[in-house]
Amino acid sequence: MLMIAIHHTEKKQVVAQRSAELSVIEMRGVSKRFGKHTLAVNDVSLSVQQGRLVALLGPSGCGKSTTLRLVAGLEFPDQGEIWLAGKRVAGDGAWLPPEVRRVGMVFQDYALFPHLTIGDNIAFPLTNMPARRRHQRVGELLELVGLAGLAQRYPHQISGGQQQRVALARAMAADPAVVLLDEPFSNLDTALRTTTREEVRTILAAAGATTMLVTHDQEEAFSLADTVAVMLDGILIQVGTPQDIYLRPATRAVASFVGAATFLPGEAYGDTVVCALGTLPLARPAHGDVNVLLRPESVVIQPDIVGNACVREVRFFGAYQATCIQLRDGTCLDARAIPQLDLRPDTPVAATVAGPVMAYAT
């Protein structure tokens, strides 16, 4: 009996190791406490394949930055295992310090050395590399991030977006197995943020980098990541493609966090639900009393003198109009419509829903 138990344990260990070897980042049941009462990371399991970008998305204080620091080796896990590039770096008696984990990290404030040139900032992790090869590597990275010719400038002489790319180049200088990005765009203004994150995505893809990004910005996560992992209160609630997370949120809490949402009470009958907007198809079967998720862009409105709703407010944003409508039962919904001259407050409209909806048990 003991031999069977030992064999079963060894088999589980082999399976776990093979799973870790297939992923560049593998977290298995990782938890982290601060003090007696703060469970910052709660039993997190996550796998990231070679060359993929995963975004840890969640509100401030949810544990996502702590998760990143655990992967980097800046925090010790209280339980669970962390594997990087097929090697266990934490857990079950193993511990590798940050400097030997082959991890490159870009901090929120970039952490560039103001007294060093751009070239010397990038070369900082390459102290053990021969001078000629180090100079060549810096040139390769400057070319990769679109800053060729700026090696002799100092951080204060370049823009915020360029500083961001210097920090990324430095993170990739030593050919890391993993690149970690901690809220890297939060210090940039809105216009520059959009441009810079697209540049960063292109750079990471060109380098074939395996990347973990921490952000509280839903648009940032959806536009950059191959996979989004939603974290709330230290728990990974849902992991999936950006489309899955937005269109098929696993819980009402996820639905509310990742985008504008209105919930209508309804009664579900398997593949359909009856609510104030009629009988709607369900994306997933449900039964009984439910809350129906409606996104503003899924609510379609057209002026109609005998419609089932009335416009209460219209806010014009150029490419679209954010419209608040009131149904006959008094329920108010947000709708996002294309610009229309005939949509004004008190306009009667017909409101319908495009596509199947999600519903959550009450």
mmCIF file of C-alpha atoms in Angstrom:
data_model
loop_
_atom_site.group_PDB
_atom_site.id
_atom_site.type_symbol
_atom_site.label_atom_id
_atom_site.label_comp_id
_atom_site.label_asym_id
_atom_site.label_seq_id
_atom_site.Cartn_x
_atom_site.Cartn_y
_atom_site.Cartn_z
ATOM 1 C CA MET A 1 0.000 0.000 0.000
ATOM 2 C CA LEU A 2 2.857 2.344 0.885
ATOM 3 C CA MET A 3 4.589 1.552 -2.419
ATOM 4 C CA ILE A 4 1.408 2.423 -4.327
ATOM 5 C CA ALA A 5 1.106 5.739 -2.474
ATOM 6 C CA ILE A 6 4.763 6.591 -3.192
ATOM 7 C CA HIS A 7 4.332 5.657 -6.861
ATOM 8 C CA HIS A 8 1.202 7.827 -7.092
ATOM 9 C CA THR A 9 3.040 10.784 -5.503
ATOM 10 C CA GLU A 10 5.994 10.374 -7.875
ATOM 11 C CA LYS A 11 3.610 10.202 -10.846
ATOM 12 C CA LYS A 12 1.924 13.465 -9.769
ATOM 13 C CA GLN A 13 5.341 15.112 -9.466
ATOM 14 C CA VAL A 14 6.327 13.971 -12.966
ATOM 15 C CA VAL A 15 3.027 15.253 -14.420
ATOM 16 C CA ALA A 16 3.508 18.601 -12.650
ATOM 17 C CA GLN A 17 7.061 18.925 -13.944
ATOM 18 C CA ARG A 18 6.058 18.100 -17.523
ATOM 19 C CA SER A 19 3.245 20.663 -17.333
ATOM 20 C CA ALA A 20 5.720 23.273 -16.086
ATOM 21 C CA GLU A 21 8.171 22.426 -18.856
ATOM 22 C CA LEU A 22 5.481 23.092 -21.482
ATOM 23 C CA SER A 23 4.985 26.598 -20.089
ATOM 24 C CA VAL A 24 7.488 29.390 -19.621
ATOM 25 C CA ILE A 25 5.584 30.633 -16.549
ATOM 26 C CA GLU A 26 3.784 28.119 -14.363
ATOM 27 C CA MET A 27 2.166 29.000 -11.037
ATOM 28 C CA ARG A 28 0.606 26.150 -9.094
ATOM 29 C CA GLY A 29 -1.545 26.914 -6.046
ATOM 30 C CA VAL A 30 0.502 29.954 -5.036
ATOM 31 C CA SER A 31 -0.526 31.968 -1.972
ATOM 32 C CA LYS A 32 1.035 34.925 -0.190
ATOM 33 C CA ARG A 33 0.123 36.474 3.154
ATOM 34 C CA PHE A 34 1.177 39.758 4.718
ATOM 35 C CA GLY A 35 0.703 39.495 8.453
ATOM 36 C CA LYS A 36 -2.043 37.360 9.952
ATOM 37 C CA HIS A 37 -5.055 38.886 8.273
ATOM 38 C CA THR A 38 -4.037 39.911 4.732
ATOM 39 C CA LEU A 39 -4.181 37.141 2.145
ATOM 40 C CA ALA A 40 -2.860 39.071 -0.863
ATOM 41 C CA VAL A 41 -2.639 36.109 -3.274
ATOM 42 C CA ASN A 42 -4.972 33.165 -2.762
ATOM 43 C CA ASP A 43 -4.238 29.780 -4.372
ATOM 44 C CA VAL A 44 -3.314 31.173 -7.785
ATOM 45 C CA SER A 45 -2.623 28.761 -10.647
ATOM 46 C CA LEU A 46 -1.662 30.198 -14.023
ATOM 47 C CA SER A 47 0.214 28.976 -17.094
ATOM 48 C CA VAL A 48 1.805 31.140 -19.805
ATOM 49 C CA GLN A 49 3.138 29.566 -22.994
ATOM 50 C CA GLN A 50 6.237 30.609 -24.939
ATOM 51 C CA GLY A 51 5.867 33.934 -26.738
ATOM 52 C CA ARG A 52 2.465 34.730 -25.239
ATOM 53 C CA LEU A 53 1.422 37.871 -23.371
ATOM 54 C CA VAL A 54 -0.855 37.452 -20.359
ATOM 55 C CA ALA A 55 -2.430 40.436 -18.615
ATOM 56 C CA LEU A 56 -3.227 40.282 -14.915
ATOM 57 C CA LEU A 57 -6.255 42.575 -14.764
ATOM 58 C CA GLY A 58 -7.814 43.792 -11.559
ATOM 59 C CA PRO A 59 -8.551 46.810 -9.362
ATOM 60 C CA SER A 60 -5.981 48.380 -7.059
ATOM 61 C CA GLY A 61 -5.171 46.192 -4.066
ATOM 62 C CA CYS A 62 -6.386 42.934 -5.627
ATOM 63 C CA GLY A 63 -2.980 41.208 -5.445
ATOM 64 C CA LYS A 64 -1.868 41.436 -9.060
ATOM 65 C CA SER A 65 1.407 43.317 -8.387
ATOM 66 C CA THR A 66 2.202 40.911 -5.552
ATOM 67 C CA THR A 67 1.700 38.066 -8.025
ATOM 68 C CA LEU A 68 4.177 39.713 -10.389
ATOM 69 C CA ARG A 69 6.692 40.157 -7.565
ATOM 70 C CA LEU A 70 6.329 36.485 -6.662
ATOM 71 C CA VAL A 71 7.238 35.512 -10.219
ATOM 72 C CA ALA A 72 10.175 37.942 -10.189
ATOM 73 C CA GLY A 73 11.491 36.552 -6.914
ATOM 74 C CA LEU A 74 10.920 39.770 -4.984
ATOM 75 C CA GLU A 75 8.517 37.974 -2.604
ATOM 76 C CA PHE A 76 8.511 34.488 -1.063
ATOM 77 C CA PRO A 77 5.333 32.408 -1.573
ATOM 78 C CA ASP A 78 3.768 30.938 1.556
ATOM 79 C CA GLN A 79 2.522 27.951 -0.389
ATOM 80 C CA GLY A 80 2.552 26.577 -3.924
ATOM 81 C CA GLU A 81 5.186 26.365 -6.635
ATOM 82 C CA ILE A 82 6.502 28.697 -9.325
ATOM 83 C CA TRP A 83 8.277 27.336 -12.410
ATOM 84 C CA LEU A 84 10.088 29.443 -15.002
ATOM 85 C CA ALA A 85 11.323 27.982 -18.295
ATOM 86 C CA GLY A 86 10.970 24.439 -16.978
ATOM 87 C CA LYS A 87 12.820 25.080 -13.700
ATOM 88 C CA ARG A 88 11.217 25.274 -10.270
ATOM 89 C CA VAL A 89 12.278 28.613 -8.798
ATOM 90 C CA ALA A 90 10.089 28.665 -5.673
ATOM 91 C CA GLY A 91 8.185 26.181 -3.550
ATOM 92 C CA ASP A 92 8.673 22.655 -2.259
ATOM 93 C CA GLY A 93 12.065 23.567 -0.839
ATOM 94 C CA ALA A 94 13.304 25.361 -3.958
ATOM 95 C CA TRP A 95 14.302 29.028 -4.108
ATOM 96 C CA LEU A 96 16.165 30.943 -6.792
ATOM 97 C CA PRO A 97 16.880 34.653 -6.167
ATOM 98 C CA PRO A 98 15.766 37.245 -8.746
ATOM 99 C CA GLU A 99 19.204 37.681 -10.330
ATOM 100 C CA VAL A 100 19.343 34.065 -11.514
ATOM 101 C CA ARG A 101 15.736 33.662 -12.658
ATOM 102 C CA ARG A 102 16.291 35.136 -16.153
ATOM 103 C CA VAL A 103 13.525 37.683 -15.595
ATOM 104 C CA GLY A 104 13.447 41.196 -17.039
ATOM 105 C CA MET A 105 11.201 43.706 -15.302
ATOM 106 C CA VAL A 106 9.808 47.104 -16.291
ATOM 107 C CA PHE A 107 8.621 49.081 -13.284
ATOM 108 C CA GLN A 108 5.819 51.628 -13.188
ATOM 109 C CA ASP A 109 8.270 54.553 -12.995
ATOM 110 C CA TYR A 110 10.752 52.868 -15.421
ATOM 111 C CA ALA A 111 13.592 53.198 -12.809
ATOM 112 C CA LEU A 112 16.101 54.568 -15.340
ATOM 113 C CA PHE A 113 19.380 55.855 -13.930
ATOM 114 C CA PRO A 114 19.368 59.625 -14.556
ATOM 115 C CA HIS A 115 23.190 59.901 -14.479
ATOM 116 C CA LEU A 116 23.662 57.226 -17.174
ATOM 117 C CA THR A 117 23.167 57.610 -20.908
ATOM 118 C CA ILE A 118 20.477 55.651 -22.692
ATOM 119 C CA GLY A 119 23.093 53.214 -23.946
ATOM 120 C CA ASP A 120 24.577 52.720 -20.480
ATOM 121 C CA ASN A 121 21.120 52.213 -18.960
ATOM 122 C CA ILE A 122 20.446 49.419 -21.431
ATOM 123 C CA ALA A 123 23.909 47.929 -20.884
ATOM 124 C CA PHE A 124 23.544 47.903 -17.091
ATOM 125 C CA PRO A 125 22.491 44.200 -16.845
ATOM 126 C CA LEU A 126 25.336 43.181 -19.193
ATOM 127 C CA THR A 127 28.326 43.783 -16.911
ATOM 128 C CA ASN A 128 29.658 40.239 -17.440
ATOM 129 C CA MET A 129 29.525 40.512 -21.228
ATOM 130 C CA PRO A 130 32.704 41.410 -23.186
ATOM 131 C CA ALA A 131 32.763 45.117 -24.055
ATOM 132 C CA ARG A 132 32.566 44.608 -27.811
ATOM 133 C CA ARG A 133 29.617 42.230 -27.589
ATOM 134 C CA ARG A 134 27.934 44.499 -25.015
ATOM 135 C CA HIS A 135 28.182 47.472 -27.380
ATOM 136 C CA GLN A 136 26.753 45.335 -30.184
ATOM 137 C CA ARG A 137 23.884 44.118 -28.008
ATOM 138 C CA VAL A 138 22.966 47.674 -27.014
ATOM 139 C CA GLY A 139 22.876 48.646 -30.675
ATOM 140 C CA GLU A 140 20.597 45.685 -31.479
ATOM 141 C CA LEU A 141 18.186 46.656 -28.722
ATOM 142 C CA LEU A 142 18.115 50.331 -29.668
ATOM 143 C CA GLU A 143 17.276 49.251 -33.207
ATOM 144 C CA LEU A 144 14.564 46.899 -31.929
ATOM 145 C CA VAL A 145 12.838 49.604 -29.861
ATOM 146 C CA GLY A 146 13.188 52.276 -32.545
ATOM 147 C CA LEU A 147 15.751 54.437 -30.728
ATOM 148 C CA ALA A 148 18.834 53.932 -32.892
ATOM 149 C CA GLY A 149 21.121 56.947 -32.663
ATOM 150 C CA LEU A 150 20.012 57.984 -29.161
ATOM 151 C CA ALA A 151 22.560 55.976 -27.167
ATOM 152 C CA GLN A 152 24.396 59.082 -25.917
ATOM 153 C CA ARG A 153 21.359 60.953 -24.691
ATOM 154 C CA TYR A 154 20.222 60.997 -21.074
ATOM 155 C CA PRO A 155 16.746 60.019 -19.795
ATOM 156 C CA HIS A 156 15.682 63.638 -19.222
ATOM 157 C CA GLN A 157 16.457 64.413 -22.877
ATOM 158 C CA ILE A 158 13.863 62.018 -24.307
ATOM 159 C CA SER A 159 10.057 61.737 -24.069
ATOM 160 C CA GLY A 160 8.074 59.584 -21.658
ATOM 161 C CA GLY A 161 7.236 57.126 -24.417
ATOM 162 C CA GLN A 162 10.899 56.829 -25.359
ATOM 163 C CA GLN A 163 11.835 56.305 -21.698
ATOM 164 C CA GLN A 164 9.317 53.477 -21.629
ATOM 165 C CA ARG A 165 11.041 51.826 -24.593
ATOM 166 C CA VAL A 166 14.476 52.265 -22.985
ATOM 167 C CA ALA A 167 13.198 50.501 -19.864
ATOM 168 C CA LEU A 168 11.849 47.696 -22.053
ATOM 169 C CA ALA A 169 15.154 47.403 -23.921
ATOM 170 C CA ARG A 170 17.026 47.144 -20.611
ATOM 171 C CA ALA A 171 14.597 44.459 -19.403
ATOM 172 C CA MET A 172 15.307 42.402 -22.545
ATOM 173 C CA ALA A 173 19.055 43.066 -22.625
ATOM 174 C CA ALA A 174 20.157 39.823 -20.950
ATOM 175 C CA ASP A 175 17.817 37.683 -23.074
ATOM 176 C CA PRO A 176 15.373 36.875 -20.251
ATOM 177 C CA ALA A 177 13.004 33.930 -20.319
ATOM 178 C CA VAL A 178 10.229 36.191 -19.033
ATOM 179 C CA VAL A 179 9.465 39.921 -19.269
ATOM 180 C CA LEU A 180 7.357 41.396 -16.453
ATOM 181 C CA LEU A 181 5.545 44.736 -16.876
ATOM 182 C CA ASP A 182 4.129 46.432 -13.772
ATOM 183 C CA GLU A 183 1.554 49.097 -14.800
ATOM 184 C CA PRO A 184 4.061 50.317 -17.415
ATOM 185 C CA PHE A 185 1.828 52.896 -19.133
ATOM 186 C CA SER A 186 0.180 54.561 -16.139
ATOM 187 C CA ASN A 187 2.552 57.566 -16.147
ATOM 188 C CA LEU A 188 1.822 58.483 -19.775
ATOM 189 C CA ASP A 189 -0.917 60.807 -20.996
ATOM 190 C CA THR A 190 -3.844 59.253 -22.839
ATOM 191 C CA ALA A 191 -2.694 59.896 -26.420
ATOM 192 C CA LEU A 192 0.879 58.781 -25.756
ATOM 193 C CA ARG A 193 -0.324 55.736 -23.794
ATOM 194 C CA THR A 194 -2.217 54.369 -26.793
ATOM 195 C CA THR A 195 0.722 54.841 -29.171
ATOM 196 C CA THR A 196 3.308 53.490 -26.746
ATOM 197 C CA ARG A 197 1.442 50.328 -25.831
ATOM 198 C CA GLU A 198 1.077 49.438 -29.517
ATOM 199 C CA GLU A 199 4.808 50.002 -29.974
ATOM 200 C CA VAL A 200 5.568 47.840 -26.948
ATOM 201 C CA ARG A 201 3.287 45.063 -28.236
ATOM 202 C CA THR A 202 5.109 45.108 -31.570
ATOM 203 C CA ILE A 203 8.522 45.031 -29.877
ATOM 204 C CA LEU A 204 7.605 42.118 -27.618
ATOM 205 C CA ALA A 205 6.127 40.163 -30.525
ATOM 206 C CA ALA A 206 9.235 40.781 -32.657
ATOM 207 C CA ALA A 207 11.418 39.527 -29.809
ATOM 208 C CA GLY A 208 9.219 36.475 -29.189
ATOM 209 C CA ALA A 209 9.111 37.462 -25.510
ATOM 210 C CA THR A 210 6.952 35.649 -22.972
ATOM 211 C CA THR A 211 5.335 38.461 -21.016
ATOM 212 C CA MET A 212 3.222 39.059 -17.921
ATOM 213 C CA LEU A 213 1.577 42.483 -17.728
ATOM 214 C CA VAL A 214 -0.112 43.909 -14.629
ATOM 215 C CA THR A 215 -2.798 46.542 -15.230
ATOM 216 C CA HIS A 216 -6.073 47.911 -13.889
ATOM 217 C CA ASP A 217 -6.960 49.281 -17.348
ATOM 218 C CA GLN A 218 -9.436 47.023 -19.178
ATOM 219 C CA GLU A 219 -8.773 48.544 -22.594
ATOM 220 C CA GLU A 220 -5.039 48.090 -22.114
ATOM 221 C CA ALA A 221 -5.433 44.442 -21.160
ATOM 222 C CA PHE A 222 -7.853 43.640 -23.980
ATOM 223 C CA SER A 223 -5.834 45.372 -26.714
ATOM 224 C CA LEU A 224 -2.423 43.976 -25.720
ATOM 225 C CA ALA A 225 -2.881 40.522 -24.264
ATOM 226 C CA ASP A 226 -3.323 37.083 -25.805
ATOM 227 C CA THR A 227 -4.776 35.951 -22.482
ATOM 228 C CA VAL A 228 -6.431 37.979 -19.725
ATOM 229 C CA ALA A 229 -6.506 36.769 -16.118
ATOM 230 C CA VAL A 230 -9.017 38.667 -13.980
ATOM 231 C CA MET A 231 -8.016 38.933 -10.315
ATOM 232 C CA LEU A 232 -10.363 40.073 -7.553
ATOM 233 C CA ASP A 233 -9.480 39.960 -3.849
ATOM 234 C CA GLY A 234 -6.368 37.868 -4.467
ATOM 235 C CA ILE A 235 -8.209 35.179 -6.451
ATOM 236 C CA LEU A 236 -7.977 34.489 -10.177
ATOM 237 C CA ILE A 237 -11.675 34.500 -11.042
ATOM 238 C CA GLN A 238 -11.415 33.901 -14.792
ATOM 239 C CA VAL A 239 -8.682 33.264 -17.368
ATOM 240 C CA GLY A 240 -9.394 33.450 -21.089
ATOM 241 C CA THR A 241 -9.063 35.388 -24.306
ATOM 242 C CA PRO A 242 -10.015 39.078 -24.198
ATOM 243 C CA GLN A 243 -13.173 38.218 -26.139
ATOM 244 C CA ASP A 244 -14.141 35.476 -23.676
ATOM 245 C CA ILE A 245 -13.617 37.721 -20.673
ATOM 246 C CA TYR A 246 -15.671 40.575 -22.094
ATOM 247 C CA LEU A 247 -18.429 38.659 -23.883
ATOM 248 C CA ARG A 248 -18.675 35.628 -21.563
ATOM 249 C CA PRO A 249 -17.691 36.831 -18.061
ATOM 250 C CA ALA A 250 -17.803 33.978 -15.563
ATOM 251 C CA THR A 251 -19.443 35.975 -12.769
ATOM 252 C CA ARG A 252 -21.437 39.136 -12.302
ATOM 253 C CA ALA A 253 -18.430 40.676 -10.519
ATOM 254 C CA VAL A 254 -16.199 40.068 -13.544
ATOM 255 C CA ALA A 255 -18.884 41.409 -15.876
ATOM 256 C CA SER A 256 -19.138 44.627 -13.874
ATOM 257 C CA PHE A 257 -15.381 45.119 -13.631
ATOM 258 C CA VAL A 258 -14.347 44.594 -17.252
ATOM 259 C CA GLY A 259 -16.849 46.962 -18.865
ATOM 260 C CA ALA A 260 -19.976 49.070 -18.593
ATOM 261 C CA ALA A 261 -22.854 46.832 -17.582
ATOM 262 C CA THR A 262 -26.549 47.009 -16.793
ATOM 263 C CA PHE A 263 -28.391 44.069 -15.227
ATOM 264 C CA LEU A 264 -32.075 43.360 -15.815
ATOM 265 C CA PRO A 265 -34.048 40.902 -13.692
ATOM 266 C CA GLY A 266 -35.350 37.964 -15.681
ATOM 267 C CA GLU A 267 -36.593 34.386 -15.670
ATOM 268 C CA ALA A 268 -34.407 31.876 -17.507
ATOM 269 C CA TYR A 269 -35.752 28.802 -19.309
ATOM 270 C CA GLY A 270 -32.688 26.930 -20.506
ATOM 271 C CA ASP A 271 -31.588 28.630 -23.719
ATOM 272 C CA THR A 272 -33.756 31.744 -23.370
ATOM 273 C CA VAL A 273 -34.571 34.379 -20.771
ATOM 274 C CA VAL A 274 -37.645 36.586 -20.396
ATOM 275 C CA CYS A 275 -37.014 40.146 -19.205
ATOM 276 C CA ALA A 276 -38.249 43.709 -19.762
ATOM 277 C CA LEU A 277 -36.891 43.610 -23.328
ATOM 278 C CA GLY A 278 -38.770 40.420 -24.211
ATOM 279 C CA THR A 279 -37.454 36.923 -24.781
ATOM 280 C CA LEU A 280 -33.705 36.866 -25.423
ATOM 281 C CA PRO A 281 -31.351 34.032 -26.391
ATOM 282 C CA LEU A 282 -28.810 32.998 -23.750
ATOM 283 C CA ALA A 283 -25.113 32.501 -24.442
ATOM 284 C CA ARG A 284 -25.092 29.788 -21.745
ATOM 285 C CA PRO A 285 -28.079 27.829 -20.438
ATOM 286 C CA ALA A 286 -29.626 29.041 -17.178
ATOM 287 C CA HIS A 287 -32.761 28.397 -15.150
ATOM 288 C CA GLY A 288 -34.854 30.345 -12.681
ATOM 289 C CA ASP A 289 -34.430 33.890 -11.425
ATOM 290 C CA VAL A 290 -31.430 35.600 -13.026
ATOM 291 C CA ASN A 291 -29.809 38.952 -13.724
ATOM 292 C CA VAL A 292 -29.336 39.583 -17.435
ATOM 293 C CA LEU A 293 -26.121 41.332 -18.533
ATOM 294 C CA LEU A 294 -26.488 44.090 -21.112
ATOM 295 C CA ARG A 295 -23.535 46.025 -22.528
ATOM 296 C CA PRO A 296 -24.261 49.507 -23.953
ATOM 297 C CA GLU A 297 -23.132 48.485 -27.434
ATOM 298 C CA SER A 298 -25.485 45.485 -27.430
ATOM 299 C CA VAL A 299 -28.571 47.668 -26.887
ATOM 300 C CA VAL A 300 -29.816 48.772 -30.311
ATOM 301 C CA ILE A 301 -32.168 51.746 -30.471
ATOM 302 C CA GLN A 302 -34.091 53.340 -33.309
ATOM 303 C CA PRO A 303 -36.618 56.198 -33.197
ATOM 304 C CA ASP A 304 -40.097 54.667 -33.099
ATOM 305 C CA ILE A 305 -43.292 56.459 -32.089
ATOM 306 C CA VAL A 306 -44.712 53.220 -30.644
ATOM 307 C CA GLY A 307 -41.406 51.958 -29.258
ATOM 308 C CA ASN A 308 -40.838 50.300 -25.901
ATOM 309 C CA ALA A 309 -38.533 53.002 -24.473
ATOM 310 C CA CYS A 310 -37.866 56.727 -24.329
ATOM 311 C CA VAL A 311 -34.598 58.649 -24.522
ATOM 312 C CA ARG A 312 -33.734 60.401 -21.270
ATOM 313 C CA GLU A 313 -30.204 61.668 -21.973
ATOM 314 C CA VAL A 314 -27.811 61.885 -24.927
ATOM 315 C CA ARG A 315 -24.055 62.540 -24.667
ATOM 316 C CA PHE A 316 -22.243 63.086 -27.951
ATOM 317 C CA PHE A 317 -18.680 61.730 -28.320
ATOM 318 C CA GLY A 318 -18.196 62.144 -32.057
ATOM 319 C CA ALA A 319 -17.879 58.533 -33.192
ATOM 320 C CA TYR A 320 -20.819 57.450 -31.034
ATOM 321 C CA GLN A 321 -23.574 58.704 -28.759
ATOM 322 C CA ALA A 322 -23.930 57.491 -25.178
ATOM 323 C CA THR A 323 -27.652 57.355 -24.618
ATOM 324 C CA CYS A 324 -29.664 56.680 -21.482
ATOM 325 C CA ILE A 325 -33.095 55.212 -22.229
ATOM 326 C CA GLN A 326 -35.998 54.376 -19.942
ATOM 327 C CA LEU A 327 -38.143 51.301 -20.525
ATOM 328 C CA ARG A 328 -41.882 51.259 -19.917
ATOM 329 C CA ASP A 329 -41.426 49.627 -16.517
ATOM 330 C CA GLY A 330 -39.152 52.505 -15.429
ATOM 331 C CA THR A 331 -35.868 50.629 -15.862
ATOM 332 C CA CYS A 332 -33.029 52.753 -17.246
ATOM 333 C CA LEU A 333 -30.456 51.336 -19.686
ATOM 334 C CA ASP A 334 -27.300 52.697 -21.266
ATOM 335 C CA ALA A 335 -27.028 52.337 -25.039
ATOM 336 C CA ARG A 336 -24.176 53.231 -27.352
ATOM 337 C CA ALA A 337 -25.517 54.353 -30.722
ATOM 338 C CA ILE A 338 -23.994 55.708 -33.901
ATOM 339 C CA PRO A 339 -24.413 59.498 -34.214
ATOM 340 C CA GLN A 340 -28.002 60.354 -35.135
ATOM 341 C CA LEU A 341 -29.570 63.797 -35.431
ATOM 342 C CA ASP A 342 -33.006 62.475 -34.490
ATOM 343 C CA LEU A 343 -31.976 61.098 -31.071
ATOM 344 C CA ARG A 344 -32.878 63.707 -28.464
ATOM 345 C CA PRO A 345 -34.261 63.612 -24.923
ATOM 346 C CA ASP A 346 -37.921 62.445 -24.852
ATOM 347 C CA THR A 347 -37.599 60.732 -28.255
ATOM 348 C CA PRO A 348 -39.588 57.442 -28.260
ATOM 349 C CA VAL A 349 -37.421 54.533 -29.442
ATOM 350 C CA ALA A 350 -37.571 50.815 -30.072
ATOM 351 C CA ALA A 351 -34.919 49.049 -27.995
ATOM 352 C CA THR A 352 -33.678 45.585 -28.944
ATOM 353 C CA VAL A 353 -30.645 43.484 -28.052
ATOM 354 C CA ALA A 354 -28.027 42.286 -30.534
ATOM 355 C CA GLY A 355 -26.782 38.738 -29.987
ATOM 356 C CA PRO A 356 -27.160 36.303 -27.093
ATOM 357 C CA VAL A 357 -26.833 37.534 -23.504
ATOM 358 C CA MET A 358 -25.270 36.265 -20.296
ATOM 359 C CA ALA A 359 -27.381 35.671 -17.201
ATOM 360 C CA TYR A 360 -26.355 35.128 -13.586
ATOM 361 C CA ALA A 361 -28.343 33.444 -10.834
ATOM 362 C CA THR A 362 -29.719 35.849 -8.243
#
